[in-house]
Short mmCIF file of C-alpha atoms in Angstrom, two decimals:
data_model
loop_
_atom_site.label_atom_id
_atom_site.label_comp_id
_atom_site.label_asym_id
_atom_site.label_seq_id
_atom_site.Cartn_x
_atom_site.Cartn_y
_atom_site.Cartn_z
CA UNK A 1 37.93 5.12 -128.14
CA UNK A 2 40.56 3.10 -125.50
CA UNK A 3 40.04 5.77 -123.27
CA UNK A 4 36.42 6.16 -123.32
CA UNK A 5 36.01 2.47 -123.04
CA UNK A 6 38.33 2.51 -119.13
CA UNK A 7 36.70 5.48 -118.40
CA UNK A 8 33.10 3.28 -119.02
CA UNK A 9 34.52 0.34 -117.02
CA UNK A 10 35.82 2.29 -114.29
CA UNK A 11 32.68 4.11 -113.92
CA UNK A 12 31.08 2.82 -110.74
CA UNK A 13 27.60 3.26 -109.47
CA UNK A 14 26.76 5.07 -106.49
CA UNK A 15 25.91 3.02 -103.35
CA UNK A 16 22.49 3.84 -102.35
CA UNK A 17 21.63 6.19 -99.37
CA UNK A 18 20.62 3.01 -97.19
CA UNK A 19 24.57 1.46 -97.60
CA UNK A 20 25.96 4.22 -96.59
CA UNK A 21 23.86 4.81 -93.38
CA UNK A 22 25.40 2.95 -90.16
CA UNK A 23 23.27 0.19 -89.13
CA UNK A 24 23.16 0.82 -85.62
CA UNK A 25 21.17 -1.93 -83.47
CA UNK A 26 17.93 -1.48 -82.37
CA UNK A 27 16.31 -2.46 -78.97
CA UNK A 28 13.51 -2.07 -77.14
CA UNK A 29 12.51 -2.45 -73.44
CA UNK A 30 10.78 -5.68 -73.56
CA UNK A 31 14.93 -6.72 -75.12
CA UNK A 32 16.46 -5.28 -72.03
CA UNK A 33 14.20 -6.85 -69.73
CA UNK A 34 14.78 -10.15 -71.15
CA UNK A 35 18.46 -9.63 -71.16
CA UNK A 36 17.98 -7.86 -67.42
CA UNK A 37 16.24 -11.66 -66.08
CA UNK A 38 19.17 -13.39 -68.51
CA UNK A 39 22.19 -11.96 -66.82
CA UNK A 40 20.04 -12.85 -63.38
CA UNK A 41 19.76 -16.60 -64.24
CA UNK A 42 16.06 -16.12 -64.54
CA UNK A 43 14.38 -17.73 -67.58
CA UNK A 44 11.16 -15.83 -67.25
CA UNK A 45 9.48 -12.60 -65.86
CA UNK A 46 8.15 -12.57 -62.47
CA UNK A 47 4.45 -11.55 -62.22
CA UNK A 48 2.00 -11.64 -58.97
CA UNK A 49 -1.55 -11.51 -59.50
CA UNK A 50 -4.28 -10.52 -56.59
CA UNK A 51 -7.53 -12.16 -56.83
CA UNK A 52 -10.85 -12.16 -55.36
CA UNK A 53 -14.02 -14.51 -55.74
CA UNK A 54 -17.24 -15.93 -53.92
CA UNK A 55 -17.07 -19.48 -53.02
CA UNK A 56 -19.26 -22.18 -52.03
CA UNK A 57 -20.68 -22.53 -48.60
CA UNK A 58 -18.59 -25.15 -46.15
CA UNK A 59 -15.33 -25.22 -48.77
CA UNK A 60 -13.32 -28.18 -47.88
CA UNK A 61 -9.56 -27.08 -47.51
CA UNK A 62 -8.18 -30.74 -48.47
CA UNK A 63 -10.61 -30.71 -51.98
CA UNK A 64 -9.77 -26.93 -53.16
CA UNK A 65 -5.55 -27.84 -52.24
CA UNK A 66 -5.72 -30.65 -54.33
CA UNK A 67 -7.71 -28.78 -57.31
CA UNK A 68 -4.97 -26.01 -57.52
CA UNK A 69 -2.01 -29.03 -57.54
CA UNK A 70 -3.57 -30.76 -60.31
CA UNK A 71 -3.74 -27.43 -61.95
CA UNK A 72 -0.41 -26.33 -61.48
CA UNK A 73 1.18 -29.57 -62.70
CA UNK A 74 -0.72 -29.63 -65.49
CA UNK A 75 0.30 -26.26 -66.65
CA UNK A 76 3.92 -27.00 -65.73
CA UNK A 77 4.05 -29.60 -68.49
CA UNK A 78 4.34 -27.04 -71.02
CA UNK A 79 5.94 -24.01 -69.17
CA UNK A 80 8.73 -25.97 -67.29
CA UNK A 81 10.14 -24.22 -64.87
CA UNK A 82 7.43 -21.96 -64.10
CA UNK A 83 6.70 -22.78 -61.23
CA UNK A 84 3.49 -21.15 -59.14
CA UNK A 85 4.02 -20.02 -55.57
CA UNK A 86 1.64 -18.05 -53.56
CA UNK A 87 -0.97 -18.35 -50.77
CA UNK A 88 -5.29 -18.74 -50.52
CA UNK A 89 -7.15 -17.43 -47.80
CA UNK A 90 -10.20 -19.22 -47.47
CA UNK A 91 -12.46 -16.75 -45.89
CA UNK A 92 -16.54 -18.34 -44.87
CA UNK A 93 -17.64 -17.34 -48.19
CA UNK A 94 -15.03 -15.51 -49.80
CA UNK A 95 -11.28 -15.98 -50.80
CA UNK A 96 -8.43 -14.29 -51.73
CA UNK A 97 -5.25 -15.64 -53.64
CA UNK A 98 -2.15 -14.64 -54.53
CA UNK A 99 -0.32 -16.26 -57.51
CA UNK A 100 3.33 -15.79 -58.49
CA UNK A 101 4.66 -17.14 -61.69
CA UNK A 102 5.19 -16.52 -65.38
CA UNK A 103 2.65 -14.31 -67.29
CA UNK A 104 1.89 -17.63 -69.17
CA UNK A 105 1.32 -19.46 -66.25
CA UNK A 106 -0.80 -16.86 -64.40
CA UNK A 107 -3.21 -17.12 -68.01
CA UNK A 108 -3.65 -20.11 -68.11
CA UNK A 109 -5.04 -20.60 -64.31
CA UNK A 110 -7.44 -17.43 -65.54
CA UNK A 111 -8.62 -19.77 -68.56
CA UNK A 112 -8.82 -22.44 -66.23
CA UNK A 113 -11.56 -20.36 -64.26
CA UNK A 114 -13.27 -19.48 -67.39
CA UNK A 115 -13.61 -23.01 -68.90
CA UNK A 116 -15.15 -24.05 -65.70
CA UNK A 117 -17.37 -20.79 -65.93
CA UNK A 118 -18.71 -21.88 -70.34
CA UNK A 119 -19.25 -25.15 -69.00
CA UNK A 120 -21.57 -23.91 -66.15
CA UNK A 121 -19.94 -26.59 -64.14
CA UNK A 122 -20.67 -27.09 -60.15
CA UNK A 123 -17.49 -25.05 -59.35
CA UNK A 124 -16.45 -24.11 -55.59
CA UNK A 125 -15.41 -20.30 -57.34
CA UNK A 126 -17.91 -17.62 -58.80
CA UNK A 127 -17.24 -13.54 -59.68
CA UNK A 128 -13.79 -13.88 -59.71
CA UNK A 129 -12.14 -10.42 -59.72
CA UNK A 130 -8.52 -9.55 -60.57
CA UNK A 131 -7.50 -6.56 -58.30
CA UNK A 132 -4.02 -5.61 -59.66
CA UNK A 133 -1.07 -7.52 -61.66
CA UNK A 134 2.33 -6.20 -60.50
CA UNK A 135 4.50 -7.19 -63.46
CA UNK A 136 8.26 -7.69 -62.92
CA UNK A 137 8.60 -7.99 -59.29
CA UNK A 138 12.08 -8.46 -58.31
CA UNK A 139 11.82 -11.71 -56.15
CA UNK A 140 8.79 -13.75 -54.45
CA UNK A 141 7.11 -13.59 -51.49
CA UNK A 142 6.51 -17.14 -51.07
CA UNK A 143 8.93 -20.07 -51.65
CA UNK A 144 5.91 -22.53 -52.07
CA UNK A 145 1.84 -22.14 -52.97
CA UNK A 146 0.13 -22.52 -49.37
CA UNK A 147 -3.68 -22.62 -48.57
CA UNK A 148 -4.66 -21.50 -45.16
CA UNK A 149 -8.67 -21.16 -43.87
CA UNK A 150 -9.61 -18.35 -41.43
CA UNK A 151 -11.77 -20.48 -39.58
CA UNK A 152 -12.28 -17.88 -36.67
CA UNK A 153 -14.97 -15.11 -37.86
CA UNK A 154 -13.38 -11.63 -36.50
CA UNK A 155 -15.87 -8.76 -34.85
CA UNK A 156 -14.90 -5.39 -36.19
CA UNK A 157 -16.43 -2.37 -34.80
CA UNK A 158 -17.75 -0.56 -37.50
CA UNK A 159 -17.51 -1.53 -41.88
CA UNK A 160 -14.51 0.63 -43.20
CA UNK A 161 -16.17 0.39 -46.62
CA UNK A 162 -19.02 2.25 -45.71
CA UNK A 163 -16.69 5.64 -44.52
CA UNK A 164 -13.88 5.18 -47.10
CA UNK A 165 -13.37 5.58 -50.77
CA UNK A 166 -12.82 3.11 -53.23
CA UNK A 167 -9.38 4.36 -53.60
CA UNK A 168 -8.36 4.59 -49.89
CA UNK A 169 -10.17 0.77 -49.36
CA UNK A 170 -8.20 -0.63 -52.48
CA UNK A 171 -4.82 0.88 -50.51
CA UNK A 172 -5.79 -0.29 -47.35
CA UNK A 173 -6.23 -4.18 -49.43
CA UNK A 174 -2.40 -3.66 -50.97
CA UNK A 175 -0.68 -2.56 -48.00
CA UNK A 176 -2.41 -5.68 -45.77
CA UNK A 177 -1.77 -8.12 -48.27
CA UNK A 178 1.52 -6.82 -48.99
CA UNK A 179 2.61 -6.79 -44.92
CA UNK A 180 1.03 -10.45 -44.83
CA UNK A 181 3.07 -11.31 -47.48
CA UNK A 182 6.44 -9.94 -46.26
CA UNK A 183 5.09 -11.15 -42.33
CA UNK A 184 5.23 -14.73 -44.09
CA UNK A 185 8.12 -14.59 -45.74
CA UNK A 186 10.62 -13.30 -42.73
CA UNK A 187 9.18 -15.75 -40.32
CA UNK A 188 8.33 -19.26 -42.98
CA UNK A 189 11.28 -21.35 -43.22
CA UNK A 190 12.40 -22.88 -46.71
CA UNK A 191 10.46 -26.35 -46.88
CA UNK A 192 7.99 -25.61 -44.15
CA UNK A 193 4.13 -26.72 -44.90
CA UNK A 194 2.89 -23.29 -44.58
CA UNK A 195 0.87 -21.35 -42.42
CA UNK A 196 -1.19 -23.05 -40.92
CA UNK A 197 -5.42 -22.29 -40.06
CA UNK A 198 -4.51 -20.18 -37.14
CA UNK A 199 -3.13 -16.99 -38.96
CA UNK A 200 -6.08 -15.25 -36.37
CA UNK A 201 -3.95 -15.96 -33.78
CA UNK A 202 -0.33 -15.27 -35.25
CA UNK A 203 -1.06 -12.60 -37.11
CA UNK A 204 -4.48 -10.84 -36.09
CA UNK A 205 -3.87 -7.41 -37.35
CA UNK A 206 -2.45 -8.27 -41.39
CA UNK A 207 -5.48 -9.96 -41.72
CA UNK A 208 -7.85 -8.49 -44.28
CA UNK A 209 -11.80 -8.73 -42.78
CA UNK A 210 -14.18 -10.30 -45.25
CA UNK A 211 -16.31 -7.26 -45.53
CA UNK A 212 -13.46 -5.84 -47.88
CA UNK A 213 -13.21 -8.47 -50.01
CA UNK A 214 -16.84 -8.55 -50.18
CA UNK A 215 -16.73 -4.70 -51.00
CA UNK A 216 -14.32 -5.23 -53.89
CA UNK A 217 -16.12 -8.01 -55.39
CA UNK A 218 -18.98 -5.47 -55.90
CA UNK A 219 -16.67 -3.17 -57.64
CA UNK A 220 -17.34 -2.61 -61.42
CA UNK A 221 -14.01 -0.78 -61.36
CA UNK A 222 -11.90 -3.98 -61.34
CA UNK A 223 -12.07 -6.25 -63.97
CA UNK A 224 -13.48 -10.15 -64.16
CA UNK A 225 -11.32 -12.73 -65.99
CA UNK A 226 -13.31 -12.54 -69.32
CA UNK A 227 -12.68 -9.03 -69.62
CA UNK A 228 -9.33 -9.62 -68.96
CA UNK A 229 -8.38 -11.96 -71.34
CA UNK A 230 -10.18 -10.16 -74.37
CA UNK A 231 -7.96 -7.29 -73.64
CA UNK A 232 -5.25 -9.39 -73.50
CA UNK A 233 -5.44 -10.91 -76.88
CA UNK A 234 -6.67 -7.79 -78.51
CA UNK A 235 -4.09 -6.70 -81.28
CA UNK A 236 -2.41 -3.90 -80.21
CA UNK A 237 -1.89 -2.47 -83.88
CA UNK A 238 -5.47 -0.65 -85.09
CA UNK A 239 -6.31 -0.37 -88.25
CA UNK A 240 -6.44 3.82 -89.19
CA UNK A 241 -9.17 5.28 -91.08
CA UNK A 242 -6.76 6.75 -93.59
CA UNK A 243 -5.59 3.28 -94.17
CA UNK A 244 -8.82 1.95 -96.02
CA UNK A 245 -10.31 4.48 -98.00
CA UNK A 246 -10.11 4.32 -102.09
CA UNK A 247 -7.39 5.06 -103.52
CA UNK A 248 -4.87 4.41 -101.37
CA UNK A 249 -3.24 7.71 -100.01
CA UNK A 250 0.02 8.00 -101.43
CA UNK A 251 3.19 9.75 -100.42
CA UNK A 252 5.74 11.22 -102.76
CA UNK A 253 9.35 11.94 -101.70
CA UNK A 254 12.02 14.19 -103.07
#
């Protein structure tokens, strides 16, 4: 009886199959991106974000600067740090901006638009399109957020959109944009005001013609803020047939 007695306390249960697995970590990309911008010194991802809209007729540089300020510091109250950078064309009836900043950031000037657009408020922006998001871009084109008006109409021989397709006008629109960008950033020193009205003159040839902009703005292809943002806040998991019929499906395991 002793020895059945040891032999019961000595008898051990097995550990189950899950204890004696390894636990090795798991990651996933969005992890190594974060810990990519970490080891960088960078506290957030880098996003730029195209965009095109109609505007008002005789658009007052001084009034549509000091809009975008008071939007940007308002925003930077709660994403600190974030700071926007980027530059507006202000075409006769058209614009185009580029934003740089956090995906948060870049939101909330979309919602901005929007809020404006529910109200059905007198505001100096209407069909705003977003042409492309380039997500995790290694560094900035601009070191500040400048506004420049092409005051100077420019005569072009014959409308590009008329002979091209959508896809070789939409590359045409990145690669101009892109060599403004870079033109800009070799030749602006840190600090400087920006630009200027007179990018006709400096920089003729990176300049995109109106007719483009126009051209994309009539595109159903690219998407309008409010599409945007309902995509954006869509859940990505989606709820399977399988998983609400009656009875539940089960699964049995040997």
């Amino acid at each position: 009886m002793a020895n059945l007695g040891h032999s019961q306390k000595g008898h051990k249960r097995p550990l189950p199959l899950q204890a004696l697995m390894p636990q090795v970590p798991r990651g996933n990309y969005l992890h190594l991106l974060e810990e990519k911008q970490r080891l960088q010194l960078k506290k957030f991802l880098l996003h730029r974000m195209f965009l095109v809209a109609n505007t008002q007729a005789n658009l007052e540089k001084k009034e549509i600067a000091e809009y975008y300020e008071q939007v940007f510091q308002s925003i930077l109250k709660h994403h600190l740090g974030e700071a926007v950078t980027g530059l507006l064309l202000i075409y006769p009836t058209s614009l185009l901006h580029i934003l740089e900043s956090s995906s948060d950031t870049l939101y909330q000037i979309l919602l901005d638009y929007l809020d404006h657009e529910r109200k059905e408020t007198d505001y100096f922006v209407q069909n705003m399109k977003i042409i492309v998001i380039s997500h995790n871009i290694p560094t900035r084109f601009f070191m500040q957020w400048h506004v420049s008006v092409i005051k100077v109409p420019v005569m072009y021989l014959d409308d590009v959109t008329q002979s091209q397709s959508l896809n070789e006008v939409i590359t045409d629109f990145l690669t101009q944009t892109h060599k403004l960008a870079l033109h800009l950033f070799k030749s602006m020193k840190a600090g400087a005001k920006g630009p200027g009205d007179n990018l006709h003159q400096v920089a003729p040839e990176l300049l995109l013609p109106e007719q483009i902009i126009k051209y994309l703005l009539k595109c159903e292809q690219f998407m309008d803020p409010q599409t945007f943002m309902n995509m954006y806040n869509k859940p990505i998991h989606v709820t399977m047939d399988s998983e609400v019929v009656w009875p539940a499906p089960s699964r049995f395991y040997s």
